[in-house]
């Protein structure tokens, strides 16, 4: 089994099976591990098999849109900070945030981001080249793996970057999920950006209340755009619409539209917490913001036996 996994992650073998000239290429990353590079005249994305994680997206002629930790490695078994980590099958600490059926232990934000995914399919569509990665069990079947379930992530790059995370319940009992596409965006200066699209929405303030392990009635209400002058860790509820990061310093507006999600998470750890995390780099918190398409305990997803549920996000980047 180890042999097979090793082979499957070998770029040469993968290119023979799944490479598409000029569009989809597997390669050994300078960060360790295997990545797949999707190329289109309008943009390029790099996806790591470790974590099923998009680690770079560059629309043509622009700087990287996603932020990646300066100490990121794909071969150390540790969650990679940056790009778009996949939080699955739960968002946040283990326990009730995992959904009603699944109490217990396990890593923060689930197994998917520290598992090696399998590349199963590639293609080139009118929207651009794409790859589908799959996870049927974590590398070392961890405690709390939610039974017979498969998750697939499809990444498409062209004019936009699109991520579709599809969970299929292969078991006999309903599966309850919380999850997130935990995107880290590169910004000019955190104190100068605004996050639009959240005005009027109530939010769970995790800085005051702690992570959302249960539905709280102590919610706040957003007035105007979100700005940053300290730690922000919020779950905006009933939020289906687009959200934009307006970054005048970099002269760009990044917009996320989403499907299958009513929770939008906005996070910046600020200086002290960033220091404790240890992988943001010197003053790194100033150059990043997370805006996440999520299902949290407030909108946990029930997947009946035999059915699938999709969480998807489309990112686009244009002038501010
Ligand atoms: C966010 C959470 O989504 O992820 C934060 O809202 C958390 O509470 C952050 O601190 C980062 O989590 P981690 O496990 O990647 O350090």
Short mmCIF file of N, CA and C in Angstrom, two decimals, residues 144-306:
data_model
loop_
_atom_site.label_atom_id
_atom_site.label_comp_id
_atom_site.label_asym_id
_atom_site.label_seq_id
_atom_site.Cartn_x
_atom_site.Cartn_y
_atom_site.Cartn_z
N UNK A 144 -11.81 8.91 14.81
CA UNK A 144 -12.85 9.87 14.49
C UNK A 144 -13.11 10.01 13.00
N UNK A 145 -12.37 9.29 12.15
CA UNK A 145 -12.67 9.32 10.72
C UNK A 145 -14.11 8.87 10.56
N UNK A 146 -14.93 9.67 9.89
CA UNK A 146 -16.37 9.43 9.98
C UNK A 146 -16.90 8.30 9.10
N UNK A 147 -16.30 7.12 9.18
CA UNK A 147 -16.87 5.95 8.52
C UNK A 147 -16.70 5.96 7.02
N UNK A 148 -17.69 5.41 6.33
CA UNK A 148 -17.58 5.24 4.88
C UNK A 148 -17.95 6.55 4.19
N UNK A 149 -16.94 7.26 3.79
CA UNK A 149 -17.17 8.56 3.20
C UNK A 149 -16.01 8.87 2.26
N UNK A 150 -16.32 9.58 1.20
CA UNK A 150 -15.27 10.01 0.29
C UNK A 150 -15.42 11.51 0.07
N UNK A 151 -14.30 12.19 -0.01
CA UNK A 151 -14.36 13.61 -0.31
C UNK A 151 -13.48 13.88 -1.52
N UNK A 152 -13.99 14.71 -2.43
CA UNK A 152 -13.23 15.06 -3.64
C UNK A 152 -13.13 16.57 -3.73
N UNK A 153 -11.97 17.01 -4.15
CA UNK A 153 -11.78 18.44 -4.36
C UNK A 153 -11.43 18.65 -5.83
N UNK A 154 -12.21 19.47 -6.51
CA UNK A 154 -11.88 19.83 -7.89
C UNK A 154 -11.43 21.29 -7.90
N UNK A 155 -10.30 21.52 -8.56
CA UNK A 155 -9.75 22.88 -8.68
C UNK A 155 -9.71 23.22 -10.17
N UNK A 156 -10.27 24.35 -10.52
CA UNK A 156 -10.30 24.80 -11.92
C UNK A 156 -9.68 26.18 -11.98
N UNK A 157 -8.79 26.42 -12.94
CA UNK A 157 -8.25 27.77 -13.07
C UNK A 157 -8.40 28.26 -14.49
N UNK A 158 -8.83 29.52 -14.61
CA UNK A 158 -8.98 30.17 -15.91
C UNK A 158 -9.05 31.65 -15.60
N UNK A 159 -10.14 32.26 -15.99
CA UNK A 159 -10.42 33.65 -15.62
C UNK A 159 -10.48 33.79 -14.09
N UNK A 160 -10.99 32.71 -13.45
CA UNK A 160 -11.15 32.69 -11.99
C UNK A 160 -10.48 31.43 -11.44
N UNK A 161 -10.46 31.34 -10.12
CA UNK A 161 -10.04 30.10 -9.45
C UNK A 161 -11.29 29.53 -8.79
N UNK A 162 -11.57 28.27 -9.07
CA UNK A 162 -12.77 27.67 -8.49
C UNK A 162 -12.41 26.40 -7.73
N UNK A 163 -12.97 26.25 -6.53
CA UNK A 163 -12.75 25.04 -5.73
C UNK A 163 -14.11 24.43 -5.42
N UNK A 164 -14.23 23.13 -5.68
CA UNK A 164 -15.48 22.44 -5.35
C UNK A 164 -15.14 21.25 -4.46
N UNK A 165 -15.69 21.25 -3.27
CA UNK A 165 -15.42 20.18 -2.32
C UNK A 165 -16.70 19.36 -2.18
N UNK A 166 -16.64 18.09 -2.61
CA UNK A 166 -17.85 17.27 -2.65
C UNK A 166 -17.68 16.07 -1.73
N UNK A 167 -18.59 15.95 -0.79
CA UNK A 167 -18.57 14.82 0.15
C UNK A 167 -19.64 13.82 -0.25
N UNK A 168 -19.25 12.57 -0.35
CA UNK A 168 -20.21 11.50 -0.67
C UNK A 168 -20.30 10.56 0.53
N UNK A 169 -21.49 10.37 1.02
CA UNK A 169 -21.70 9.47 2.15
C UNK A 169 -21.91 8.06 1.62
N UNK A 170 -20.93 7.20 1.84
CA UNK A 170 -21.00 5.82 1.36
C UNK A 170 -21.52 4.88 2.45
N UNK A 171 -21.82 5.44 3.59
CA UNK A 171 -22.27 4.62 4.72
C UNK A 171 -23.78 4.51 4.79
N UNK A 172 -24.25 3.93 5.90
CA UNK A 172 -25.68 3.67 6.03
C UNK A 172 -26.37 4.70 6.92
N UNK A 173 -25.58 5.49 7.64
CA UNK A 173 -26.18 6.48 8.54
C UNK A 173 -25.89 7.88 8.02
N UNK A 174 -26.75 8.85 8.35
CA UNK A 174 -26.47 10.22 7.91
C UNK A 174 -25.15 10.71 8.49
N UNK A 175 -24.50 11.58 7.75
CA UNK A 175 -23.21 12.12 8.16
C UNK A 175 -23.39 13.61 8.39
N UNK A 176 -22.85 14.12 9.48
CA UNK A 176 -22.97 15.55 9.74
C UNK A 176 -21.59 16.18 9.65
N UNK A 177 -21.49 17.21 8.84
CA UNK A 177 -20.20 17.83 8.57
C UNK A 177 -20.18 19.29 8.96
N UNK A 178 -19.05 19.76 9.45
CA UNK A 178 -18.73 21.18 9.36
C UNK A 178 -17.43 21.24 8.56
N UNK A 179 -17.16 22.33 7.84
CA UNK A 179 -16.03 22.33 6.91
C UNK A 179 -15.75 23.76 6.45
N UNK A 180 -14.60 23.94 5.82
CA UNK A 180 -14.28 25.27 5.28
C UNK A 180 -13.24 25.19 4.19
N UNK A 181 -13.35 26.09 3.23
CA UNK A 181 -12.27 26.38 2.29
C UNK A 181 -11.63 27.64 2.87
N UNK A 182 -10.53 27.40 3.60
CA UNK A 182 -9.95 28.37 4.54
C UNK A 182 -8.93 29.28 3.84
N UNK A 183 -9.40 30.06 2.85
CA UNK A 183 -8.46 30.79 1.99
C UNK A 183 -7.70 31.91 2.72
N UNK A 184 -6.39 31.94 2.49
CA UNK A 184 -5.52 33.03 2.97
C UNK A 184 -5.23 33.94 1.79
N UNK A 185 -5.57 35.21 1.89
CA UNK A 185 -5.31 36.15 0.81
C UNK A 185 -4.16 37.09 1.17
N UNK A 186 -3.39 37.39 0.15
CA UNK A 186 -2.26 38.32 0.28
C UNK A 186 -2.83 39.75 0.20
N UNK A 187 -2.52 40.58 1.20
CA UNK A 187 -3.00 41.97 1.15
C UNK A 187 -1.83 42.92 1.33
N UNK A 188 -2.02 44.19 0.90
CA UNK A 188 -0.95 45.18 0.99
C UNK A 188 -0.64 45.52 2.44
N UNK A 189 -1.67 45.82 3.20
CA UNK A 189 -1.53 46.11 4.63
C UNK A 189 -2.89 45.88 5.29
N UNK A 190 -2.92 45.00 6.25
CA UNK A 190 -4.18 44.61 6.90
C UNK A 190 -4.96 45.83 7.42
N UNK A 191 -4.23 46.88 7.83
CA UNK A 191 -4.94 48.04 8.40
C UNK A 191 -5.58 48.91 7.32
N UNK A 192 -5.27 48.61 6.06
CA UNK A 192 -5.82 49.45 4.98
C UNK A 192 -6.89 48.76 4.15
N UNK A 193 -7.17 47.49 4.46
CA UNK A 193 -8.16 46.81 3.62
C UNK A 193 -9.56 46.91 4.23
N UNK A 194 -10.54 46.63 3.38
CA UNK A 194 -11.92 46.54 3.84
C UNK A 194 -12.51 45.26 3.29
N UNK A 195 -13.30 44.59 4.09
CA UNK A 195 -14.00 43.41 3.59
C UNK A 195 -15.48 43.78 3.46
N UNK A 196 -15.95 43.72 2.24
CA UNK A 196 -17.32 44.14 1.95
C UNK A 196 -18.22 42.92 1.74
N UNK A 197 -19.52 43.14 1.96
CA UNK A 197 -20.49 42.08 1.69
C UNK A 197 -21.06 41.48 2.97
N UNK A 198 -20.60 41.99 4.11
CA UNK A 198 -21.02 41.40 5.39
C UNK A 198 -21.90 42.34 6.20
N UNK A 199 -22.08 43.55 5.69
CA UNK A 199 -22.89 44.56 6.36
C UNK A 199 -24.27 44.00 6.71
N UNK A 200 -24.67 44.19 7.96
CA UNK A 200 -26.01 43.77 8.39
C UNK A 200 -26.09 42.32 8.86
N UNK A 201 -25.02 41.55 8.65
CA UNK A 201 -25.04 40.14 9.08
C UNK A 201 -24.66 40.00 10.55
N UNK A 202 -25.31 39.08 11.25
CA UNK A 202 -24.89 38.80 12.61
C UNK A 202 -23.66 37.89 12.57
N UNK A 203 -22.84 38.01 13.60
CA UNK A 203 -21.66 37.15 13.64
C UNK A 203 -21.36 36.63 15.02
N UNK A 204 -20.73 35.46 15.02
CA UNK A 204 -20.19 34.84 16.24
C UNK A 204 -18.78 35.39 16.38
N UNK A 205 -18.54 36.10 17.46
CA UNK A 205 -17.22 36.69 17.68
C UNK A 205 -16.36 35.71 18.49
N UNK A 206 -15.51 34.95 17.78
CA UNK A 206 -14.73 33.91 18.46
C UNK A 206 -13.65 34.50 19.35
N UNK A 207 -13.28 35.76 19.17
CA UNK A 207 -12.29 36.38 20.07
C UNK A 207 -12.91 36.49 21.46
N UNK A 208 -14.20 36.84 21.53
CA UNK A 208 -14.87 36.98 22.82
C UNK A 208 -15.48 35.66 23.30
N UNK A 209 -16.06 34.89 22.37
CA UNK A 209 -16.84 33.71 22.78
C UNK A 209 -16.06 32.40 22.71
N UNK A 210 -14.91 32.43 22.06
CA UNK A 210 -14.18 31.18 21.80
C UNK A 210 -14.75 30.55 20.53
N UNK A 211 -14.09 29.47 20.06
CA UNK A 211 -14.56 28.84 18.83
C UNK A 211 -16.00 28.37 18.95
N UNK A 212 -16.68 28.32 17.82
CA UNK A 212 -18.10 27.96 17.83
C UNK A 212 -18.26 26.46 18.00
N UNK A 213 -18.47 26.01 19.23
CA UNK A 213 -18.69 24.58 19.52
C UNK A 213 -20.18 24.30 19.62
N UNK A 214 -20.94 25.36 19.85
CA UNK A 214 -22.39 25.25 19.95
C UNK A 214 -22.96 26.59 19.53
N UNK A 215 -24.20 26.58 19.18
CA UNK A 215 -24.84 27.83 18.75
C UNK A 215 -24.93 28.78 19.94
N UNK A 216 -24.44 30.00 19.75
CA UNK A 216 -24.49 30.99 20.82
C UNK A 216 -25.61 31.98 20.53
N UNK A 217 -26.17 32.54 21.59
CA UNK A 217 -27.19 33.56 21.37
C UNK A 217 -26.58 34.95 21.55
N UNK A 218 -25.29 34.99 21.96
CA UNK A 218 -24.61 36.29 22.14
C UNK A 218 -23.93 36.70 20.85
N UNK A 219 -24.72 37.11 19.88
CA UNK A 219 -24.14 37.44 18.59
C UNK A 219 -24.06 38.94 18.40
N UNK A 220 -23.13 39.36 17.56
CA UNK A 220 -22.98 40.78 17.24
C UNK A 220 -23.53 41.03 15.85
N UNK A 221 -23.66 42.30 15.51
CA UNK A 221 -24.16 42.64 14.18
C UNK A 221 -23.14 43.51 13.46
N UNK A 222 -22.86 43.20 12.24
CA UNK A 222 -21.87 43.96 11.47
C UNK A 222 -22.50 45.23 10.91
N UNK A 223 -21.80 46.33 11.10
CA UNK A 223 -22.27 47.58 10.51
C UNK A 223 -21.19 48.06 9.55
N UNK A 224 -21.53 48.15 8.29
CA UNK A 224 -20.56 48.60 7.28
C UNK A 224 -19.56 47.51 6.93
N UNK A 225 -18.45 47.94 6.33
CA UNK A 225 -17.41 46.98 5.92
C UNK A 225 -16.59 46.56 7.14
N UNK A 226 -15.94 45.41 7.04
CA UNK A 226 -15.06 44.96 8.13
C UNK A 226 -13.69 45.60 7.92
N UNK A 227 -13.17 46.22 8.98
CA UNK A 227 -11.81 46.76 8.96
C UNK A 227 -11.04 46.13 10.11
N UNK A 228 -9.73 46.30 10.12
CA UNK A 228 -8.89 45.55 11.07
C UNK A 228 -7.98 46.48 11.86
N UNK A 229 -8.07 46.38 13.20
CA UNK A 229 -7.17 47.13 14.07
C UNK A 229 -6.79 46.26 15.26
N UNK A 230 -6.94 44.97 15.12
CA UNK A 230 -6.66 44.00 16.18
C UNK A 230 -7.14 42.65 15.69
N UNK A 231 -7.03 41.63 16.58
CA UNK A 231 -7.44 40.29 16.18
C UNK A 231 -8.92 40.25 15.75
N UNK A 232 -9.18 39.59 14.65
CA UNK A 232 -10.55 39.39 14.18
C UNK A 232 -10.73 37.89 13.93
N UNK A 233 -11.76 37.31 14.53
CA UNK A 233 -12.05 35.89 14.33
C UNK A 233 -13.56 35.74 14.43
N UNK A 234 -14.22 35.77 13.28
CA UNK A 234 -15.68 35.87 13.26
C UNK A 234 -16.31 34.91 12.28
N UNK A 235 -17.46 34.41 12.66
CA UNK A 235 -18.27 33.62 11.73
C UNK A 235 -19.51 34.44 11.42
N UNK A 236 -19.63 34.88 10.19
CA UNK A 236 -20.83 35.61 9.76
C UNK A 236 -21.88 34.60 9.34
N UNK A 237 -23.10 34.79 9.84
CA UNK A 237 -24.15 33.78 9.64
C UNK A 237 -25.11 34.18 8.53
N UNK A 238 -25.77 33.18 7.98
CA UNK A 238 -26.74 33.40 6.90
C UNK A 238 -26.12 34.24 5.79
N UNK A 239 -24.86 33.99 5.49
CA UNK A 239 -24.13 34.79 4.51
C UNK A 239 -23.88 33.92 3.28
N UNK A 240 -24.67 34.16 2.26
CA UNK A 240 -24.53 33.36 1.04
C UNK A 240 -23.89 34.17 -0.08
N UNK A 241 -23.97 35.50 0.05
CA UNK A 241 -23.63 36.37 -1.07
C UNK A 241 -22.15 36.55 -1.26
N UNK A 242 -21.75 37.30 -2.29
CA UNK A 242 -20.32 37.53 -2.51
C UNK A 242 -19.70 38.37 -1.40
N UNK A 243 -18.43 38.16 -1.18
CA UNK A 243 -17.64 38.94 -0.22
C UNK A 243 -16.41 39.44 -0.96
N UNK A 244 -16.07 40.72 -0.77
CA UNK A 244 -14.90 41.26 -1.47
C UNK A 244 -13.89 41.84 -0.50
N UNK A 245 -12.62 41.63 -0.81
CA UNK A 245 -11.53 42.29 -0.09
C UNK A 245 -11.09 43.45 -0.97
N UNK A 246 -11.26 44.65 -0.46
CA UNK A 246 -10.88 45.82 -1.24
C UNK A 246 -9.52 46.29 -0.71
N UNK A 247 -8.53 46.24 -1.60
CA UNK A 247 -7.15 46.48 -1.19
C UNK A 247 -6.59 47.60 -2.08
N UNK A 248 -6.69 48.84 -1.57
CA UNK A 248 -6.28 49.97 -2.40
C UNK A 248 -4.77 50.02 -2.55
N UNK A 249 -4.04 49.55 -1.55
CA UNK A 249 -2.58 49.58 -1.64
C UNK A 249 -2.09 48.70 -2.80
N UNK A 250 -2.67 47.50 -2.93
CA UNK A 250 -2.28 46.64 -4.06
C UNK A 250 -3.15 46.91 -5.29
N UNK A 251 -4.10 47.83 -5.13
CA UNK A 251 -4.94 48.22 -6.28
C UNK A 251 -5.83 47.09 -6.77
N UNK A 252 -6.27 46.24 -5.86
CA UNK A 252 -7.11 45.15 -6.35
C UNK A 252 -8.26 44.81 -5.41
N UNK A 253 -9.24 44.18 -6.02
CA UNK A 253 -10.43 43.70 -5.30
C UNK A 253 -10.53 42.20 -5.55
N UNK A 254 -10.53 41.45 -4.47
CA UNK A 254 -10.66 39.99 -4.59
C UNK A 254 -12.08 39.66 -4.17
N UNK A 255 -12.79 38.95 -5.02
CA UNK A 255 -14.19 38.61 -4.68
C UNK A 255 -14.37 37.11 -4.61
N UNK A 256 -15.01 36.70 -3.53
CA UNK A 256 -15.35 35.28 -3.37
C UNK A 256 -16.86 35.13 -3.51
N UNK A 257 -17.28 34.26 -4.43
CA UNK A 257 -18.69 33.86 -4.44
C UNK A 257 -18.71 32.40 -4.02
N UNK A 258 -19.82 31.93 -3.50
CA UNK A 258 -19.80 30.57 -2.97
C UNK A 258 -21.13 29.88 -3.11
N UNK A 259 -21.08 28.57 -2.97
CA UNK A 259 -22.29 27.75 -2.99
C UNK A 259 -22.21 26.75 -1.83
N UNK A 260 -23.36 26.41 -1.29
CA UNK A 260 -23.41 25.38 -0.24
C UNK A 260 -22.86 25.84 1.09
N UNK A 261 -22.88 27.15 1.32
CA UNK A 261 -22.30 27.70 2.56
C UNK A 261 -23.11 28.89 3.03
N UNK A 262 -23.44 28.89 4.33
CA UNK A 262 -24.13 30.05 4.91
C UNK A 262 -23.27 30.72 5.97
N UNK A 263 -22.06 30.16 6.23
CA UNK A 263 -21.14 30.78 7.19
C UNK A 263 -19.94 31.32 6.42
N UNK A 264 -19.59 32.57 6.69
CA UNK A 264 -18.35 33.13 6.14
C UNK A 264 -17.46 33.51 7.31
N UNK A 265 -16.25 32.97 7.31
CA UNK A 265 -15.33 33.23 8.42
C UNK A 265 -14.32 34.29 7.97
N UNK A 266 -14.07 35.25 8.85
CA UNK A 266 -13.04 36.27 8.59
C UNK A 266 -12.06 36.19 9.75
N UNK A 267 -10.78 36.03 9.41
CA UNK A 267 -9.78 35.82 10.47
C UNK A 267 -8.48 36.55 10.17
N UNK A 268 -7.99 37.26 11.18
CA UNK A 268 -6.59 37.72 11.20
C UNK A 268 -6.13 37.63 12.66
N UNK A 269 -5.02 36.95 12.92
CA UNK A 269 -4.63 36.69 14.31
C UNK A 269 -4.03 37.90 15.02
N UNK A 270 -3.62 38.88 14.26
CA UNK A 270 -2.91 40.06 14.77
C UNK A 270 -1.58 39.66 15.42
N UNK A 271 -0.88 40.64 15.95
CA UNK A 271 0.54 40.46 16.29
C UNK A 271 0.81 39.37 17.34
N UNK A 272 0.12 39.42 18.48
CA UNK A 272 0.45 38.51 19.58
C UNK A 272 0.17 37.06 19.22
N UNK A 273 -1.03 36.82 18.70
CA UNK A 273 -1.37 35.44 18.34
C UNK A 273 -0.46 34.94 17.21
N UNK A 274 -0.14 35.83 16.27
CA UNK A 274 0.74 35.44 15.16
C UNK A 274 2.09 34.99 15.72
N UNK A 275 2.57 35.71 16.74
CA UNK A 275 3.85 35.35 17.38
C UNK A 275 3.77 33.94 17.95
N UNK A 276 2.65 33.60 18.58
CA UNK A 276 2.49 32.26 19.16
C UNK A 276 2.38 31.19 18.08
N UNK A 277 1.75 31.53 16.97
CA UNK A 277 1.59 30.52 15.90
C UNK A 277 2.94 30.17 15.30
N UNK A 278 3.81 31.16 15.19
CA UNK A 278 5.20 30.89 14.83
C UNK A 278 5.49 30.64 13.36
N UNK A 279 4.44 30.61 12.51
CA UNK A 279 4.74 30.33 11.09
C UNK A 279 4.23 31.43 10.17
N UNK A 280 3.99 32.61 10.73
CA UNK A 280 3.51 33.71 9.90
C UNK A 280 4.64 34.60 9.39
N UNK A 281 5.82 34.43 9.97
CA UNK A 281 6.93 35.28 9.56
C UNK A 281 6.83 36.61 10.28
N UNK A 282 7.93 37.33 10.24
CA UNK A 282 8.02 38.65 10.86
C UNK A 282 6.92 39.57 10.31
N UNK A 283 6.04 40.05 11.15
CA UNK A 283 4.97 40.97 10.72
C UNK A 283 4.08 40.37 9.62
N UNK A 284 4.11 39.05 9.47
CA UNK A 284 3.37 38.39 8.39
C UNK A 284 1.87 38.63 8.50
N UNK A 285 1.37 38.80 9.72
CA UNK A 285 -0.07 38.99 9.89
C UNK A 285 -0.54 40.22 9.14
N UNK A 286 0.33 41.16 8.87
CA UNK A 286 -0.07 42.39 8.18
C UNK A 286 -0.36 42.15 6.70
N UNK A 287 0.20 41.07 6.17
CA UNK A 287 0.06 40.81 4.72
C UNK A 287 -0.99 39.76 4.39
N UNK A 288 -1.76 39.31 5.39
CA UNK A 288 -2.74 38.26 5.09
C UNK A 288 -4.10 38.52 5.74
N UNK A 289 -5.09 37.94 5.10
CA UNK A 289 -6.41 37.88 5.74
C UNK A 289 -7.08 36.60 5.25
N UNK A 290 -7.80 35.95 6.14
CA UNK A 290 -8.55 34.76 5.73
C UNK A 290 -10.02 35.13 5.57
N UNK A 291 -10.57 34.75 4.43
CA UNK A 291 -12.01 34.88 4.19
C UNK A 291 -12.44 33.49 3.71
N UNK A 292 -13.28 32.85 4.50
CA UNK A 292 -13.50 31.41 4.32
C UNK A 292 -14.95 31.08 4.02
N UNK A 293 -15.14 30.28 2.98
CA UNK A 293 -16.46 29.73 2.67
C UNK A 293 -16.63 28.52 3.59
N UNK A 294 -17.61 28.56 4.47
CA UNK A 294 -17.65 27.53 5.52
C UNK A 294 -19.06 27.02 5.78
N UNK A 295 -19.09 25.87 6.43
CA UNK A 295 -20.28 25.39 7.14
C UNK A 295 -19.80 25.17 8.57
N UNK A 296 -20.36 25.91 9.48
CA UNK A 296 -19.95 25.79 10.88
C UNK A 296 -21.08 25.12 11.66
N UNK A 297 -20.95 25.12 12.97
CA UNK A 297 -22.00 24.53 13.80
C UNK A 297 -23.34 25.24 13.55
N UNK A 298 -23.28 26.47 13.03
CA UNK A 298 -24.51 27.23 12.75
C UNK A 298 -25.21 26.75 11.48
N UNK A 299 -24.49 26.09 10.60
CA UNK A 299 -25.14 25.59 9.37
C UNK A 299 -24.52 24.25 8.97
N UNK A 300 -24.34 23.38 9.99
CA UNK A 300 -23.76 22.05 9.73
C UNK A 300 -24.56 21.36 8.62
N UNK A 301 -23.85 20.57 7.84
CA UNK A 301 -24.46 19.94 6.66
C UNK A 301 -24.76 18.48 6.95
N UNK A 302 -25.97 18.08 6.70
CA UNK A 302 -26.31 16.66 6.87
C UNK A 302 -26.26 15.99 5.50
N UNK A 303 -25.47 14.93 5.39
CA UNK A 303 -25.38 14.18 4.13
C UNK A 303 -26.06 12.83 4.34
N UNK A 304 -27.24 12.65 3.75
CA UNK A 304 -27.93 11.35 3.92
C UNK A 304 -27.14 10.23 3.22
N UNK A 305 -27.34 8.98 3.64
CA UNK A 305 -26.63 7.86 3.01
C UNK A 305 -26.82 7.88 1.50
N UNK A 306 -25.72 7.65 0.80
CA UNK A 306 -25.79 7.57 -0.67
C UNK A 306 -25.80 8.91 -1.37
#
